[in-house]
Every structure is written in structure tokens, then in C-alpha cells.
Amino acid sequence: MTEQQQLHIPVSRESKKWDIDGDGVLDDAELALKNMAAGNDDLDLTLTQIHSLMKEHLQTQKSLWKFKKIAASFFVIIIVLALSNLATSFAAAYLSKDTVASGGDLKNMEGDTLGMQATSEVFDFQELDFEHGKTMVEECMADRIVHMRRVFESGRISHYALCPLPTGHKAAYDFSNPDLPTANIETLSGPVIIAPNSDGSFYTVSGTGVTSDVGFPCDETDDCDPNLVCDAKTKYCAAA
């Protein structure tokens, strides 16, 4: 394409007629007007009037194009924000798998404390004082997180998730004596009973939900599931 064609320089006498502003170059409006009028002898408006209308028309088209670009930019921003929210959700889910509740603290897998988890309780097995036993029952009834930890004589540790209840499992609570409530909980491992002793001086936790299966630690046979014994040498539950 020649420089004359790129700049729309009028060459013929007919083309020069459309150089309305006399600058020696046909601008977009003048060129569009020339093309529109080709073969049309019925134009009633003066060239100046038509040129003005054409310029307004082209300006409107440019404004619409700018609006489309702005709308496209907003659309891209919305998509980026949506993807950002999705990435945040995935990150939160991943981090939740990398944390564990311990003693009411939220810790990562390296043991560093990340923060407090006020709705969870971790209790030491097996005899609990009056306040801790009552708190366990109340926390379970409120469907909060309640875990138990038992340290055996061998130094081995077992953890028991008592509450909240798994789907489809039930619990029975007895608050006939508000100062000494009891709970009978169905866990995935079996029933767990949280109840005060005969004189109400402390609480005990019992049931197959907190006894050991074959190959799990024990101190004595009562720590093992029914029909198992505690091996005196290994301190693991084994078949009788």
C-alpha cells in the first residue's frame, strides 16, 4: 500500500471535492462520506452538514468501542477474583489437613502452635476430677470437639475422639443430678460411658470405645477389648 493510500490523499478531482476542511487529506469522516455518497445523487444536505454528522457518528462508534473495552476489563477482573477465592478455599482445605488439636491449641504437623481452638477439649485418661468429668459431658452434649489421651506405662500414647458424634450415632445424657451428669456415647470404636464414681469424687471413662484392640498398647488386661489379654512382655493386647 502506497503512502498516498495510507493517508487518504485525494488525487482525482472527484476525491478532492470531499476534502471539506481543505487540509489536503481525507480524514475518516470525509472518506466514509465519499464512499457513502458514491452513486447517490439525492443528498439534500450540504457537504459541511453531512461531514459534521459523519464525524458525530464515528465519535459515537469510538465511544462504544471504549465502553466495550471497559466492560471486557471488568469481566476479566471478576474472573480473576473468582479464581482467587477458589484458590483461597483450596488452600484453607489443605491447611486444615495439616493441623491437629492438642490441649486446646491448634498445631501444625511440626508441633508449632498456630492458635487457640476454644471449642475443643483434650482430657487425660482415665480418672478425671469432678470438674473435668462434668465438662466432658457438657461439651459432648453441646456437640463440641472432645478428645481423650491416654499415656501408658510404656510411654505409648493412644488418642480417642469422643465428640462430636459420627453421623448416625447417638448419645444418651442424664442430668437428673445437674452436678454429676453422665453420658453414654456411641463412637466408631464402640460405646463410651462418662460417669462419676459411687461417691462422686471423680469421673471415669469406660467402654469398648476406649479399650485397646489387638496390637494396641495396654497396662493390664482390663485395658483390652473383650476376649483379649495384655501381654506382660510387650504390653500390647493379644488374643487370649
PDB file of C-alpha atoms in Angstrom:
ATOM      1  CA  MET A   1       0.000   0.000   0.000  1.00  0.00           C
ATOM      2  CA  THR A   2       1.395   3.450  -1.012  1.00  0.00           C
ATOM      3  CA  GLU A   3       1.804   6.405   1.332  1.00  0.00           C
ATOM      4  CA  GLN A   4      -0.935   8.273  -0.580  1.00  0.00           C
ATOM      5  CA  GLN A   5      -3.387   5.453   0.071  1.00  0.00           C
ATOM      6  CA  GLN A   6      -2.455   5.191   3.766  1.00  0.00           C
ATOM      7  CA  LEU A   7      -3.007   8.941   4.291  1.00  0.00           C
ATOM      8  CA  HIS A   8      -6.101   9.028   2.042  1.00  0.00           C
ATOM      9  CA  ILE A   9      -4.602  11.828  -0.099  1.00  0.00           C
ATOM     10  CA  PRO A  10      -7.165  12.814  -2.754  1.00  0.00           C
ATOM     11  CA  VAL A  11      -5.820  12.529  -6.279  1.00  0.00           C
ATOM     12  CA  SER A  12      -8.774  12.875  -8.616  1.00  0.00           C
ATOM     13  CA  ARG A  13     -10.977  15.958  -8.888  1.00  0.00           C
ATOM     14  CA  GLU A  14     -13.921  13.935  -7.527  1.00  0.00           C
ATOM     15  CA  SER A  15     -11.910  12.924  -4.452  1.00  0.00           C
ATOM     16  CA  LYS A  16     -10.695  16.470  -3.811  1.00  0.00           C
ATOM     17  CA  LYS A  17     -14.334  17.582  -3.630  1.00  0.00           C
ATOM     18  CA  TRP A  18     -14.675  15.584  -0.409  1.00  0.00           C
ATOM     19  CA  ASP A  19     -11.690  17.312   1.247  1.00  0.00           C
ATOM     20  CA  ILE A  20     -14.108  19.534   3.131  1.00  0.00           C
ATOM     21  CA  ASP A  21     -11.654  21.015   5.652  1.00  0.00           C
ATOM     22  CA  GLY A  22      -9.104  21.678   2.860  1.00  0.00           C
ATOM     23  CA  ASP A  23      -6.149  20.081   4.639  1.00  0.00           C
ATOM     24  CA  GLY A  24      -5.179  18.045   1.566  1.00  0.00           C
ATOM     25  CA  VAL A  25      -6.035  14.735   3.280  1.00  0.00           C
ATOM     26  CA  LEU A  26      -9.312  12.857   3.545  1.00  0.00           C
ATOM     27  CA  ASP A  27      -9.934  12.069   7.214  1.00  0.00           C
ATOM     28  CA  ASP A  28     -12.040   9.059   8.260  1.00  0.00           C
ATOM     29  CA  ALA A  29     -15.264  11.036   8.196  1.00  0.00           C
ATOM     30  CA  GLU A  30     -14.524  12.541   4.764  1.00  0.00           C
ATOM     31  CA  LEU A  31     -13.541   9.158   3.343  1.00  0.00           C
ATOM     32  CA  ALA A  32     -16.650   7.485   4.806  1.00  0.00           C
ATOM     33  CA  LEU A  33     -18.794  10.315   3.404  1.00  0.00           C
ATOM     34  CA  LYS A  34     -17.241   9.896  -0.059  1.00  0.00           C
ATOM     35  CA  ASN A  35     -17.870   6.129  -0.027  1.00  0.00           C
ATOM     36  CA  MET A  36     -21.455   6.575   1.232  1.00  0.00           C
ATOM     37  CA  ALA A  37     -22.267   9.164  -1.421  1.00  0.00           C
ATOM     38  CA  ALA A  38     -20.850   7.133  -4.286  1.00  0.00           C
ATOM     39  CA  GLY A  39     -23.660   6.623  -6.794  1.00  0.00           C
ATOM     40  CA  ASN A  40     -26.152   8.651  -4.670  1.00  0.00           C
ATOM     41  CA  ASP A  41     -27.270  11.890  -6.327  1.00  0.00           C
ATOM     42  CA  ASP A  42     -30.163  12.587  -3.924  1.00  0.00           C
ATOM     43  CA  LEU A  43     -28.241  14.092  -0.967  1.00  0.00           C
ATOM     44  CA  ASP A  44     -30.108  17.214   0.182  1.00  0.00           C
ATOM     45  CA  LEU A  45     -27.712  18.282   2.980  1.00  0.00           C
ATOM     46  CA  THR A  46     -24.650  20.386   2.293  1.00  0.00           C
ATOM     47  CA  LEU A  47     -21.294  18.655   2.386  1.00  0.00           C
ATOM     48  CA  THR A  48     -20.391  20.530   5.592  1.00  0.00           C
ATOM     49  CA  GLN A  49     -23.556  19.357   7.338  1.00  0.00           C
ATOM     50  CA  ILE A  50     -23.093  15.782   6.217  1.00  0.00           C
ATOM     51  CA  HIS A  51     -19.444  15.867   7.266  1.00  0.00           C
ATOM     52  CA  SER A  52     -20.451  17.056  10.745  1.00  0.00           C
ATOM     53  CA  LEU A  53     -22.982  14.253  11.088  1.00  0.00           C
ATOM     54  CA  MET A  54     -20.473  11.690   9.922  1.00  0.00           C
ATOM     55  CA  LYS A  55     -17.898  12.877  12.470  1.00  0.00           C
ATOM     56  CA  GLU A  56     -20.505  12.564  15.246  1.00  0.00           C
ATOM     57  CA  HIS A  57     -21.327   9.063  14.042  1.00  0.00           C
ATOM     58  CA  LEU A  58     -17.677   7.992  14.068  1.00  0.00           C
ATOM     59  CA  GLN A  59     -17.184   9.539  17.510  1.00  0.00           C
ATOM     60  CA  THR A  60     -20.145   7.533  18.804  1.00  0.00           C
ATOM     61  CA  GLN A  61     -18.609   4.368  17.393  1.00  0.00           C
ATOM     62  CA  LYS A  62     -15.317   5.139  19.143  1.00  0.00           C
ATOM     63  CA  SER A  63     -17.149   5.737  22.436  1.00  0.00           C
ATOM     64  CA  LEU A  64     -18.940   2.404  22.108  1.00  0.00           C
ATOM     65  CA  TRP A  65     -15.619   0.685  21.442  1.00  0.00           C
ATOM     66  CA  LYS A  66     -14.139   2.234  24.598  1.00  0.00           C
ATOM     67  CA  PHE A  67     -17.169   1.073  26.580  1.00  0.00           C
ATOM     68  CA  LYS A  68     -16.735  -2.450  25.260  1.00  0.00           C
ATOM     69  CA  LYS A  69     -13.075  -2.449  26.326  1.00  0.00           C
ATOM     70  CA  ILE A  70     -14.013  -1.220  29.822  1.00  0.00           C
ATOM     71  CA  ALA A  71     -16.716  -3.895  30.113  1.00  0.00           C
ATOM     72  CA  ALA A  72     -14.246  -6.560  28.995  1.00  0.00           C
ATOM     73  CA  SER A  73     -11.760  -5.334  31.613  1.00  0.00           C
ATOM     74  CA  PHE A  74     -14.378  -5.615  34.370  1.00  0.00           C
ATOM     75  CA  PHE A  75     -15.226  -9.128  33.194  1.00  0.00           C
ATOM     76  CA  VAL A  76     -11.562 -10.159  33.406  1.00  0.00           C
ATOM     77  CA  ILE A  77     -11.312  -8.669  36.925  1.00  0.00           C
ATOM     78  CA  ILE A  78     -14.396 -10.638  38.032  1.00  0.00           C
ATOM     79  CA  ILE A  79     -12.902 -13.869  36.667  1.00  0.00           C
ATOM     80  CA  VAL A  80      -9.592 -13.206  38.469  1.00  0.00           C
ATOM     81  CA  LEU A  81     -11.395 -12.530  41.781  1.00  0.00           C
ATOM     82  CA  ALA A  82     -13.449 -15.715  41.417  1.00  0.00           C
ATOM     83  CA  LEU A  83     -10.318 -17.787  40.770  1.00  0.00           C
ATOM     84  CA  SER A  84      -8.614 -16.101  43.722  1.00  0.00           C
ATOM     85  CA  ASN A  85     -11.498 -17.048  46.043  1.00  0.00           C
ATOM     86  CA  LEU A  86     -11.394 -20.613  44.736  1.00  0.00           C
ATOM     87  CA  ALA A  87      -7.642 -20.814  45.360  1.00  0.00           C
ATOM     88  CA  THR A  88      -8.143 -19.480  48.895  1.00  0.00           C
ATOM     89  CA  SER A  89     -10.747 -22.180  49.581  1.00  0.00           C
ATOM     90  CA  PHE A  90      -8.407 -24.922  48.355  1.00  0.00           C
ATOM     91  CA  ALA A  91      -5.570 -23.504  50.462  1.00  0.00           C
ATOM     92  CA  ALA A  92      -7.762 -23.442  53.568  1.00  0.00           C
ATOM     93  CA  ALA A  93      -8.821 -27.047  52.978  1.00  0.00           C
ATOM     94  CA  TYR A  94      -5.193 -28.115  52.536  1.00  0.00           C
ATOM     95  CA  LEU A  95      -4.044 -26.319  55.679  1.00  0.00           C
ATOM     96  CA  SER A  96      -6.864 -27.843  57.716  1.00  0.00           C
ATOM     97  CA  LYS A  97      -5.438 -31.287  56.904  1.00  0.00           C
ATOM     98  CA  ASP A  98      -2.058 -30.166  58.138  1.00  0.00           C
ATOM     99  CA  THR A  99      -3.227 -29.192  61.633  1.00  0.00           C
ATOM    100  CA  VAL A 100      -4.183 -31.077  64.774  1.00  0.00           C
ATOM    101  CA  ALA A 101      -5.865 -30.117  68.046  1.00  0.00           C
ATOM    102  CA  SER A 102      -3.725 -30.679  71.123  1.00  0.00           C
ATOM    103  CA  GLY A 103      -4.641 -29.484  74.608  1.00  0.00           C
ATOM    104  CA  GLY A 104      -6.937 -26.819  73.186  1.00  0.00           C
ATOM    105  CA  ASP A 105      -4.182 -25.464  70.901  1.00  0.00           C
ATOM    106  CA  LEU A 106      -4.165 -25.698  67.119  1.00  0.00           C
ATOM    107  CA  LYS A 107      -0.793 -27.072  65.988  1.00  0.00           C
ATOM    108  CA  ASN A 108       0.752 -27.889  62.626  1.00  0.00           C
ATOM    109  CA  MET A 109       2.326 -31.255  61.865  1.00  0.00           C
ATOM    110  CA  GLU A 110       5.712 -29.999  63.109  1.00  0.00           C
ATOM    111  CA  GLY A 111       4.194 -29.220  66.511  1.00  0.00           C
ATOM    112  CA  ASP A 112       4.267 -25.420  66.208  1.00  0.00           C
ATOM    113  CA  THR A 113       1.303 -23.688  67.835  1.00  0.00           C
ATOM    114  CA  LEU A 114      -0.849 -21.861  65.300  1.00  0.00           C
ATOM    115  CA  GLY A 115      -3.565 -20.600  67.642  1.00  0.00           C
ATOM    116  CA  MET A 116      -6.223 -21.485  70.174  1.00  0.00           C
ATOM    117  CA  GLN A 117      -9.158 -23.758  69.373  1.00  0.00           C
ATOM    118  CA  ALA A 118     -11.668 -22.673  72.013  1.00  0.00           C
ATOM    119  CA  THR A 119     -14.327 -25.249  71.106  1.00  0.00           C
ATOM    120  CA  SER A 120     -12.155 -28.341  71.677  1.00  0.00           C
ATOM    121  CA  GLU A 121     -11.158 -30.183  74.843  1.00  0.00           C
ATOM    122  CA  VAL A 122      -8.451 -32.829  75.288  1.00  0.00           C
ATOM    123  CA  PHE A 123      -8.641 -34.786  78.536  1.00  0.00           C
ATOM    124  CA  ASP A 124      -6.206 -37.215  80.104  1.00  0.00           C
ATOM    125  CA  PHE A 125      -7.372 -40.759  80.688  1.00  0.00           C
ATOM    126  CA  GLN A 126      -8.584 -42.456  82.896  1.00  0.00           C
ATOM    127  CA  GLU A 127      -9.656 -40.966  86.223  1.00  0.00           C
ATOM    128  CA  LEU A 128     -10.858 -37.370  85.888  1.00  0.00           C
ATOM    129  CA  ASP A 129     -11.518 -34.901  88.636  1.00  0.00           C
ATOM    130  CA  PHE A 130     -15.050 -33.678  89.235  1.00  0.00           C
ATOM    131  CA  GLU A 131     -14.778 -30.510  87.088  1.00  0.00           C
ATOM    132  CA  HIS A 132     -13.140 -32.213  84.102  1.00  0.00           C
ATOM    133  CA  GLY A 133     -15.668 -35.052  84.044  1.00  0.00           C
ATOM    134  CA  LYS A 134     -18.614 -32.686  84.199  1.00  0.00           C
ATOM    135  CA  THR A 135     -17.059 -30.513  81.478  1.00  0.00           C
ATOM    136  CA  MET A 136     -16.634 -33.528  79.178  1.00  0.00           C
ATOM    137  CA  VAL A 137     -20.317 -34.398  79.445  1.00  0.00           C
ATOM    138  CA  GLU A 138     -21.408 -30.779  78.864  1.00  0.00           C
ATOM    139  CA  GLU A 139     -19.056 -30.314  75.897  1.00  0.00           C
ATOM    140  CA  CYS A 140     -20.278 -33.509  74.226  1.00  0.00           C
ATOM    141  CA  MET A 141     -23.902 -32.530  74.768  1.00  0.00           C
ATOM    142  CA  ALA A 142     -23.112 -29.169  73.094  1.00  0.00           C
ATOM    143  CA  ASP A 143     -21.687 -31.140  70.121  1.00  0.00           C
ATOM    144  CA  ARG A 144     -18.214 -29.685  70.586  1.00  0.00           C
ATOM    145  CA  ILE A 145     -14.891 -31.439  69.919  1.00  0.00           C
ATOM    146  CA  VAL A 146     -13.833 -33.646  72.826  1.00  0.00           C
ATOM    147  CA  HIS A 147     -10.733 -35.868  72.635  1.00  0.00           C
ATOM    148  CA  MET A 148      -9.091 -38.090  75.226  1.00  0.00           C
ATOM    149  CA  ARG A 149      -5.446 -39.010  75.543  1.00  0.00           C
ATOM    150  CA  ARG A 150      -4.016 -41.922  77.495  1.00  0.00           C
ATOM    151  CA  VAL A 151      -0.327 -42.325  78.294  1.00  0.00           C
ATOM    152  CA  PHE A 152       0.528 -45.938  79.120  1.00  0.00           C
ATOM    153  CA  GLU A 153       3.305 -47.091  81.451  1.00  0.00           C
ATOM    154  CA  SER A 154       5.394 -47.992  78.389  1.00  0.00           C
ATOM    155  CA  GLY A 155       5.229 -44.363  77.271  1.00  0.00           C
ATOM    156  CA  ARG A 156       2.970 -45.175  74.336  1.00  0.00           C
ATOM    157  CA  ILE A 157       0.056 -42.805  73.767  1.00  0.00           C
ATOM    158  CA  SER A 158      -3.454 -43.511  72.481  1.00  0.00           C
ATOM    159  CA  HIS A 159      -5.968 -40.878  71.382  1.00  0.00           C
ATOM    160  CA  TYR A 160      -9.752 -41.239  71.412  1.00  0.00           C
ATOM    161  CA  ALA A 161     -12.195 -38.994  69.528  1.00  0.00           C
ATOM    162  CA  LEU A 162     -15.387 -38.899  71.581  1.00  0.00           C
ATOM    163  CA  CYS A 163     -17.347 -35.925  70.255  1.00  0.00           C
ATOM    164  CA  PRO A 164     -18.946 -34.674  68.093  1.00  0.00           C
ATOM    165  CA  LEU A 165     -20.834 -37.848  67.272  1.00  0.00           C
ATOM    166  CA  PRO A 166     -20.326 -39.536  63.883  1.00  0.00           C
ATOM    167  CA  THR A 167     -23.293 -39.445  61.519  1.00  0.00           C
ATOM    168  CA  GLY A 168     -25.937 -41.952  62.558  1.00  0.00           C
ATOM    169  CA  HIS A 169     -24.568 -42.398  66.086  1.00  0.00           C
ATOM    170  CA  LYS A 170     -26.416 -41.407  69.241  1.00  0.00           C
ATOM    171  CA  ALA A 171     -25.729 -40.402  72.827  1.00  0.00           C
ATOM    172  CA  ALA A 172     -27.783 -40.518  76.000  1.00  0.00           C
ATOM    173  CA  TYR A 173     -27.298 -37.869  78.684  1.00  0.00           C
ATOM    174  CA  ASP A 174     -28.513 -37.924  82.271  1.00  0.00           C
ATOM    175  CA  PHE A 175     -28.766 -34.567  84.044  1.00  0.00           C
ATOM    176  CA  SER A 176     -31.074 -35.748  86.820  1.00  0.00           C
ATOM    177  CA  ASN A 177     -28.261 -34.624  89.109  1.00  0.00           C
ATOM    178  CA  PRO A 178     -27.012 -31.421  87.435  1.00  0.00           C
ATOM    179  CA  ASP A 179     -23.794 -31.534  89.480  1.00  0.00           C
ATOM    180  CA  LEU A 180     -22.961 -35.097  88.370  1.00  0.00           C
ATOM    181  CA  PRO A 181     -24.195 -35.544  84.771  1.00  0.00           C
ATOM    182  CA  THR A 182     -23.438 -38.737  82.836  1.00  0.00           C
ATOM    183  CA  ALA A 183     -23.101 -39.587  79.144  1.00  0.00           C
ATOM    184  CA  ASN A 184     -23.379 -42.828  77.174  1.00  0.00           C
ATOM    185  CA  ILE A 185     -21.878 -42.165  73.739  1.00  0.00           C
ATOM    186  CA  GLU A 186     -21.791 -44.310  70.603  1.00  0.00           C
ATOM    187  CA  THR A 187     -18.383 -43.821  68.952  1.00  0.00           C
ATOM    188  CA  LEU A 188     -16.941 -45.510  65.873  1.00  0.00           C
ATOM    189  CA  SER A 189     -14.924 -47.806  68.170  1.00  0.00           C
ATOM    190  CA  GLY A 190     -17.820 -48.702  70.456  1.00  0.00           C
ATOM    191  CA  PRO A 191     -19.774 -47.297  73.418  1.00  0.00           C
ATOM    192  CA  VAL A 192     -18.124 -44.897  75.855  1.00  0.00           C
ATOM    193  CA  ILE A 193     -19.565 -44.155  79.300  1.00  0.00           C
ATOM    194  CA  ILE A 194     -18.571 -40.963  81.129  1.00  0.00           C
ATOM    195  CA  ALA A 195     -19.865 -41.154  84.692  1.00  0.00           C
ATOM    196  CA  PRO A 196     -18.915 -40.278  88.287  1.00  0.00           C
ATOM    197  CA  ASN A 197     -17.760 -42.957  90.715  1.00  0.00           C
ATOM    198  CA  SER A 198     -20.007 -44.109  93.552  1.00  0.00           C
ATOM    199  CA  ASP A 199     -19.228 -41.202  95.877  1.00  0.00           C
ATOM    200  CA  GLY A 200     -18.951 -38.549  93.135  1.00  0.00           C
ATOM    201  CA  SER A 201     -15.344 -37.696  93.949  1.00  0.00           C
ATOM    202  CA  PHE A 202     -14.077 -38.261  90.413  1.00  0.00           C
ATOM    203  CA  TYR A 203     -15.226 -39.369  86.938  1.00  0.00           C
ATOM    204  CA  THR A 204     -14.307 -42.498  84.985  1.00  0.00           C
ATOM    205  CA  VAL A 205     -14.380 -43.227  81.266  1.00  0.00           C
ATOM    206  CA  SER A 206     -15.144 -46.822  80.301  1.00  0.00           C
ATOM    207  CA  GLY A 207     -16.490 -48.978  77.483  1.00  0.00           C
ATOM    208  CA  THR A 208     -15.117 -50.725  74.416  1.00  0.00           C
ATOM    209  CA  GLY A 209     -14.742 -47.357  72.707  1.00  0.00           C
ATOM    210  CA  VAL A 210     -11.695 -46.653  74.900  1.00  0.00           C
ATOM    211  CA  THR A 211     -10.225 -50.151  75.244  1.00  0.00           C
ATOM    212  CA  SER A 212      -7.421 -51.476  73.028  1.00  0.00           C
ATOM    213  CA  ASP A 213      -7.710 -53.872  70.114  1.00  0.00           C
ATOM    214  CA  VAL A 214      -5.095 -56.490  69.171  1.00  0.00           C
ATOM    215  CA  GLY A 215      -1.672 -54.906  68.725  1.00  0.00           C
ATOM    216  CA  PHE A 216      -2.529 -51.753  70.681  1.00  0.00           C
ATOM    217  CA  PRO A 217      -0.889 -50.727  73.974  1.00  0.00           C
ATOM    218  CA  CYS A 218      -2.129 -51.707  77.418  1.00  0.00           C
ATOM    219  CA  ASP A 219      -1.080 -51.764  81.074  1.00  0.00           C
ATOM    220  CA  GLU A 220      -3.346 -54.630  82.158  1.00  0.00           C
ATOM    221  CA  THR A 221      -5.967 -56.942  80.676  1.00  0.00           C
ATOM    222  CA  ASP A 222      -8.823 -54.610  81.620  1.00  0.00           C
ATOM    223  CA  ASP A 223      -7.367 -52.141  79.093  1.00  0.00           C
ATOM    224  CA  CYS A 224      -8.034 -54.563  76.227  1.00  0.00           C
ATOM    225  CA  ASP A 225     -11.183 -55.360  74.277  1.00  0.00           C
ATOM    226  CA  PRO A 226     -13.248 -58.380  75.469  1.00  0.00           C
ATOM    227  CA  ASN A 227     -11.581 -61.792  74.953  1.00  0.00           C
ATOM    228  CA  LEU A 228      -8.114 -60.204  74.743  1.00  0.00           C
ATOM    229  CA  VAL A 229      -5.296 -60.105  77.299  1.00  0.00           C
ATOM    230  CA  CYS A 230      -2.464 -57.691  77.922  1.00  0.00           C
ATOM    231  CA  ASP A 231       0.857 -59.401  77.098  1.00  0.00           C
ATOM    232  CA  ALA A 232       3.105 -58.868  80.119  1.00  0.00           C
ATOM    233  CA  LYS A 233       6.277 -58.629  77.968  1.00  0.00           C
ATOM    234  CA  THR A 234       5.195 -56.498  75.022  1.00  0.00           C
ATOM    235  CA  LYS A 235       2.464 -54.557  76.812  1.00  0.00           C
ATOM    236  CA  TYR A 236       0.237 -54.958  73.770  1.00  0.00           C
ATOM    237  CA  CYS A 237      -3.203 -56.539  73.667  1.00  0.00           C
ATOM    238  CA  ALA A 238      -3.233 -60.060  72.238  1.00  0.00           C
ATOM    239  CA  ALA A 239      -5.572 -62.981  71.792  1.00  0.00           C
ATOM    240  CA  ALA A 240      -6.243 -64.918  74.985  1.00  0.00           C
TER     241      ALA A 240
END
